[in-house]
Amino acid sequence: MKILAINPGSTSTKIAVFEDAVPLMTHTIRHSVEELAPFPRVLDQLDYRRDLIIKALADNNIPFEFDAVIGRGGLTQPIPGGVYDVNEEMVQAMKNAPRDHACNLGSLLAHDIASYLNGCRAFIADPGIVDEMDEIAHITGSPIMPRITTWHALNQRAIARRFARDYSERHPEAPKKYEDMNLIICHLGGGISVGAHCKGRCIDVNNAFDGEGPFSPERAGSLPSGALIDLCYSGRYTKEELKKRISGKAGLAAHLGTVSIPEIEQRIAEGDEKAELMLNAMIYQIAKAVGALAPVLFGKIDAILVTGGIAYSKYVMEHLRQRVEFLAPMYVYPGEDELEALALNALGALRGEQKVKTYHLPTGLSTANPPRETMARKNKEICAPA
């Protein structure tokens, strides 16, 4: 099976070509500020990015022949996890997405490129707006502000399946699938998401995009509500400036002026006490988030998995392990490979190993997009005390 995976970012478009699970080519197309300036909205970049992808394939002598094109999913209404066909309803949803973000181009690029090829399918898999949380996890103390989540669904679920494969290789006498396990998974990157995975569903996870959970290299995480409201009405900052104080100019960047963990570790080695305190505070908050999910799984945790770019840091991993490994063994999978995760999802769909779901607009309900009450009942059935 020949698969093209596409991951559009704000200033780049990453692509990879796979033959089954074997990568044949990976390539990053950079987009300068000047090149993107003519496009008022991200969606206006569709033709521009598509043409650059086709050119990159030709420049790398990749035949324009694919069984599937899979793109990173966008920011529409919450949907359950899994692989989805890119249909006309999804295309319309992306064109009217509430947030203008580069990831919204993923499904549109997949759909556009696949349309040139006979028999080629267009997919997305596990977009950041996947919501499989129990209904109880959506409730807050304010009825007008329920919990929502935007998280690293693609990478967390890919790492969960990878861990299940590794576990089965170590224990061939009693193999397990992702759907057989209870896991707490931490994605540690520019943003941080920590999720409780119960038998193949992430039933509780923080909103890593808008500000919830641990602070990260560039995001503020949870903040004191009263102080935040006072700051909003202080007149010191505009709305856009305050948003940057939550995501962008926040976290380690705000405290230390850098998002580089190696640089902070070097400063600690040179005796910088503030750098040590701030990095340890981030680790402390990650550990608290892990511990807070233990009751969600009724204390039955098979493993704690840590992934993302920060997982390369021995300092962070050692200090985090000291705080959380009393709950369950901790396994580290440094980095993230979203292109590989996309390709493996497409391969599973093409081989019939993963069910392909049908996307529906919010007004329609289907087995692929059940009402939250139905999902909550299922979750209570699979994650309950012994």
Short mmCIF file of N, CA, C and O in Angstrom, two decimals, residues 198-253:
data_model
loop_
_atom_site.label_atom_id
_atom_site.label_comp_id
_atom_site.label_asym_id
_atom_site.label_seq_id
_atom_site.Cartn_x
_atom_site.Cartn_y
_atom_site.Cartn_z
N CYS A 198 -8.76 4.42 29.13
CA CYS A 198 -9.40 3.25 29.71
C CYS A 198 -9.90 2.35 28.59
O CYS A 198 -10.87 2.70 27.88
N LYS A 199 -9.22 1.23 28.41
CA LYS A 199 -9.64 0.22 27.43
C LYS A 199 -9.91 0.82 26.04
O LYS A 199 -10.94 0.59 25.42
N GLY A 200 -8.95 1.61 25.57
CA GLY A 200 -9.05 2.15 24.22
C GLY A 200 -9.74 3.48 24.08
O GLY A 200 -9.90 3.97 22.96
N ARG A 201 -10.17 4.10 25.19
CA ARG A 201 -10.79 5.42 25.15
C ARG A 201 -10.07 6.35 26.11
O ARG A 201 -9.73 5.95 27.22
N CYS A 202 -9.87 7.59 25.70
CA CYS A 202 -9.32 8.59 26.61
C CYS A 202 -10.50 9.25 27.31
O CYS A 202 -11.18 10.11 26.73
N ILE A 203 -10.75 8.85 28.55
CA ILE A 203 -11.99 9.26 29.22
C ILE A 203 -11.85 10.54 30.04
O ILE A 203 -12.83 11.06 30.54
N ASP A 204 -10.60 11.04 30.17
CA ASP A 204 -10.40 12.35 30.81
C ASP A 204 -9.03 12.87 30.39
O ASP A 204 -8.05 12.13 30.40
N VAL A 205 -8.99 14.13 30.00
CA VAL A 205 -7.73 14.74 29.55
C VAL A 205 -7.88 16.25 29.64
O VAL A 205 -8.97 16.79 29.50
N ASN A 206 -6.79 16.94 29.91
CA ASN A 206 -6.85 18.40 30.04
C ASN A 206 -6.91 19.07 28.67
O ASN A 206 -6.60 18.48 27.64
N ASN A 207 -7.35 20.32 28.67
CA ASN A 207 -7.37 21.14 27.46
C ASN A 207 -6.00 21.80 27.32
O ASN A 207 -5.73 22.84 27.93
N ALA A 208 -5.13 21.20 26.51
CA ALA A 208 -3.76 21.68 26.39
C ALA A 208 -3.65 22.90 25.49
O ALA A 208 -2.61 23.56 25.47
N PHE A 209 -4.69 23.21 24.74
CA PHE A 209 -4.64 24.30 23.76
C PHE A 209 -4.99 25.64 24.40
O PHE A 209 -4.32 26.64 24.20
N ASP A 210 -6.08 25.66 25.18
CA ASP A 210 -6.60 26.92 25.69
C ASP A 210 -6.11 27.27 27.10
O ASP A 210 -6.35 28.38 27.56
N GLY A 211 -5.49 26.33 27.79
CA GLY A 211 -5.00 26.66 29.12
C GLY A 211 -5.68 25.89 30.21
O GLY A 211 -6.63 26.37 30.85
N GLU A 212 -5.22 24.66 30.46
CA GLU A 212 -5.72 23.84 31.55
C GLU A 212 -4.64 22.81 31.83
O GLU A 212 -3.96 22.35 30.92
N GLY A 213 -4.50 22.44 33.09
CA GLY A 213 -3.49 21.45 33.44
C GLY A 213 -2.14 22.07 33.72
O GLY A 213 -2.04 23.25 34.09
N PRO A 214 -1.05 21.30 33.58
CA PRO A 214 0.29 21.82 33.89
C PRO A 214 0.69 22.95 32.95
O PRO A 214 0.28 22.98 31.80
N PHE A 215 1.50 23.90 33.46
CA PHE A 215 2.09 24.84 32.53
C PHE A 215 3.19 24.13 31.75
O PHE A 215 3.67 23.07 32.14
N SER A 216 3.53 24.68 30.61
CA SER A 216 4.44 24.02 29.69
C SER A 216 5.50 25.03 29.24
O SER A 216 5.52 26.17 29.72
N PRO A 217 6.37 24.68 28.30
CA PRO A 217 7.35 25.66 27.83
C PRO A 217 6.74 26.96 27.33
O PRO A 217 7.33 28.02 27.49
N GLU A 218 5.52 26.90 26.72
CA GLU A 218 4.97 28.14 26.16
C GLU A 218 3.51 28.39 26.53
O GLU A 218 2.91 29.35 26.04
N ARG A 219 2.92 27.56 27.41
CA ARG A 219 1.52 27.74 27.79
C ARG A 219 1.38 27.83 29.30
O ARG A 219 2.13 27.21 30.03
N ALA A 220 0.37 28.59 29.73
CA ALA A 220 0.24 28.91 31.14
C ALA A 220 -0.41 27.80 31.96
O ALA A 220 -0.27 27.77 33.18
N GLY A 221 -1.16 26.90 31.32
CA GLY A 221 -1.88 25.89 32.08
C GLY A 221 -3.00 26.52 32.89
O GLY A 221 -3.47 27.62 32.60
N SER A 222 -3.43 25.84 33.95
CA SER A 222 -4.50 26.37 34.81
C SER A 222 -4.01 27.59 35.57
O SER A 222 -2.89 27.61 36.08
N LEU A 223 -4.87 28.61 35.67
CA LEU A 223 -4.54 29.86 36.35
C LEU A 223 -5.60 30.19 37.39
O LEU A 223 -6.74 29.74 37.28
N PRO A 224 -5.26 30.99 38.41
CA PRO A 224 -6.25 31.42 39.40
C PRO A 224 -7.36 32.24 38.72
O PRO A 224 -7.08 33.28 38.11
N SER A 225 -8.59 31.79 38.82
CA SER A 225 -9.69 32.41 38.07
C SER A 225 -9.90 33.87 38.44
O SER A 225 -10.07 34.74 37.56
N GLY A 226 -9.92 34.16 39.74
CA GLY A 226 -10.16 35.53 40.18
C GLY A 226 -9.09 36.48 39.68
O GLY A 226 -9.40 37.58 39.18
N ALA A 227 -7.84 36.09 39.81
CA ALA A 227 -6.75 36.94 39.36
C ALA A 227 -6.80 37.15 37.85
O ALA A 227 -6.50 38.25 37.36
N LEU A 228 -7.20 36.11 37.12
CA LEU A 228 -7.30 36.23 35.66
C LEU A 228 -8.40 37.22 35.27
O LEU A 228 -8.21 38.05 34.39
N ILE A 229 -9.54 37.15 35.95
CA ILE A 229 -10.64 38.08 35.67
C ILE A 229 -10.20 39.51 35.98
O ILE A 229 -10.45 40.44 35.19
N ASP A 230 -9.54 39.70 37.10
CA ASP A 230 -9.06 41.04 37.46
C ASP A 230 -8.11 41.57 36.40
O ASP A 230 -8.17 42.75 36.03
N LEU A 231 -7.23 40.70 35.90
CA LEU A 231 -6.26 41.12 34.89
C LEU A 231 -6.96 41.50 33.59
O LEU A 231 -6.58 42.47 32.92
N CYS A 232 -8.03 40.76 33.25
CA CYS A 232 -8.77 41.06 32.02
C CYS A 232 -9.38 42.46 32.06
O CYS A 232 -9.52 43.11 31.01
N TYR A 233 -9.78 42.93 33.24
CA TYR A 233 -10.43 44.22 33.37
C TYR A 233 -9.49 45.31 33.89
O TYR A 233 -9.91 46.41 34.21
N SER A 234 -8.21 45.00 33.95
CA SER A 234 -7.24 45.97 34.48
C SER A 234 -6.91 47.07 33.48
O SER A 234 -6.39 48.13 33.85
N GLY A 235 -7.15 46.82 32.18
CA GLY A 235 -6.79 47.78 31.16
C GLY A 235 -5.32 47.74 30.77
O GLY A 235 -4.87 48.52 29.91
N ARG A 236 -4.57 46.83 31.35
CA ARG A 236 -3.13 46.76 31.06
C ARG A 236 -2.83 46.04 29.76
O ARG A 236 -1.79 46.26 29.15
N TYR A 237 -3.75 45.15 29.34
CA TYR A 237 -3.48 44.34 28.15
C TYR A 237 -4.72 44.30 27.26
O TYR A 237 -5.86 44.38 27.73
N THR A 238 -4.50 44.17 25.96
CA THR A 238 -5.60 43.93 25.04
C THR A 238 -6.00 42.46 25.12
O THR A 238 -5.29 41.63 25.71
N LYS A 239 -7.12 42.13 24.49
CA LYS A 239 -7.59 40.74 24.47
C LYS A 239 -6.53 39.83 23.83
O LYS A 239 -6.24 38.75 24.36
N GLU A 240 -5.97 40.26 22.71
CA GLU A 240 -4.97 39.44 22.02
C GLU A 240 -3.70 39.29 22.85
O GLU A 240 -3.08 38.23 22.86
N GLU A 241 -3.30 40.34 23.55
CA GLU A 241 -2.11 40.26 24.41
C GLU A 241 -2.34 39.28 25.55
O GLU A 241 -1.43 38.51 25.91
N LEU A 242 -3.55 39.28 26.11
CA LEU A 242 -3.86 38.34 27.19
C LEU A 242 -3.87 36.90 26.69
O LEU A 242 -3.43 35.98 27.40
N LYS A 243 -4.36 36.69 25.46
CA LYS A 243 -4.33 35.33 24.90
C LYS A 243 -2.90 34.84 24.76
O LYS A 243 -2.61 33.66 24.98
N LYS A 244 -2.00 35.74 24.39
CA LYS A 244 -0.59 35.37 24.30
C LYS A 244 -0.02 35.02 25.67
O LYS A 244 0.89 34.20 25.79
N ARG A 245 -0.58 35.66 26.73
CA ARG A 245 -0.13 35.36 28.09
C ARG A 245 -0.61 33.99 28.55
O ARG A 245 -0.14 33.47 29.57
N ILE A 246 -1.54 33.41 27.82
CA ILE A 246 -2.01 32.06 28.10
C ILE A 246 -1.29 31.05 27.22
O ILE A 246 -0.93 29.96 27.66
N SER A 247 -1.08 31.41 25.96
CA SER A 247 -0.44 30.49 25.02
C SER A 247 0.50 31.28 24.12
O SER A 247 0.05 32.11 23.34
N GLY A 248 1.79 31.03 24.25
CA GLY A 248 2.79 31.73 23.45
C GLY A 248 3.82 32.37 24.35
O GLY A 248 4.94 31.87 24.50
N LYS A 249 3.42 33.47 25.01
CA LYS A 249 4.32 34.15 25.94
C LYS A 249 3.95 33.76 27.37
O LYS A 249 3.61 34.60 28.20
N ALA A 250 3.98 32.47 27.64
CA ALA A 250 3.57 31.94 28.94
C ALA A 250 4.49 30.78 29.31
O ALA A 250 5.43 30.44 28.59
N GLY A 251 4.22 30.18 30.47
CA GLY A 251 5.02 29.02 30.89
C GLY A 251 6.48 29.37 31.08
O GLY A 251 6.84 30.44 31.57
N LEU A 252 7.35 28.46 30.70
CA LEU A 252 8.79 28.67 30.85
C LEU A 252 9.25 29.89 30.06
O LEU A 252 10.19 30.58 30.47
N ALA A 253 8.62 30.13 28.92
CA ALA A 253 9.00 31.29 28.11
C ALA A 253 8.82 32.58 28.89
O ALA A 253 9.66 33.49 28.81
#
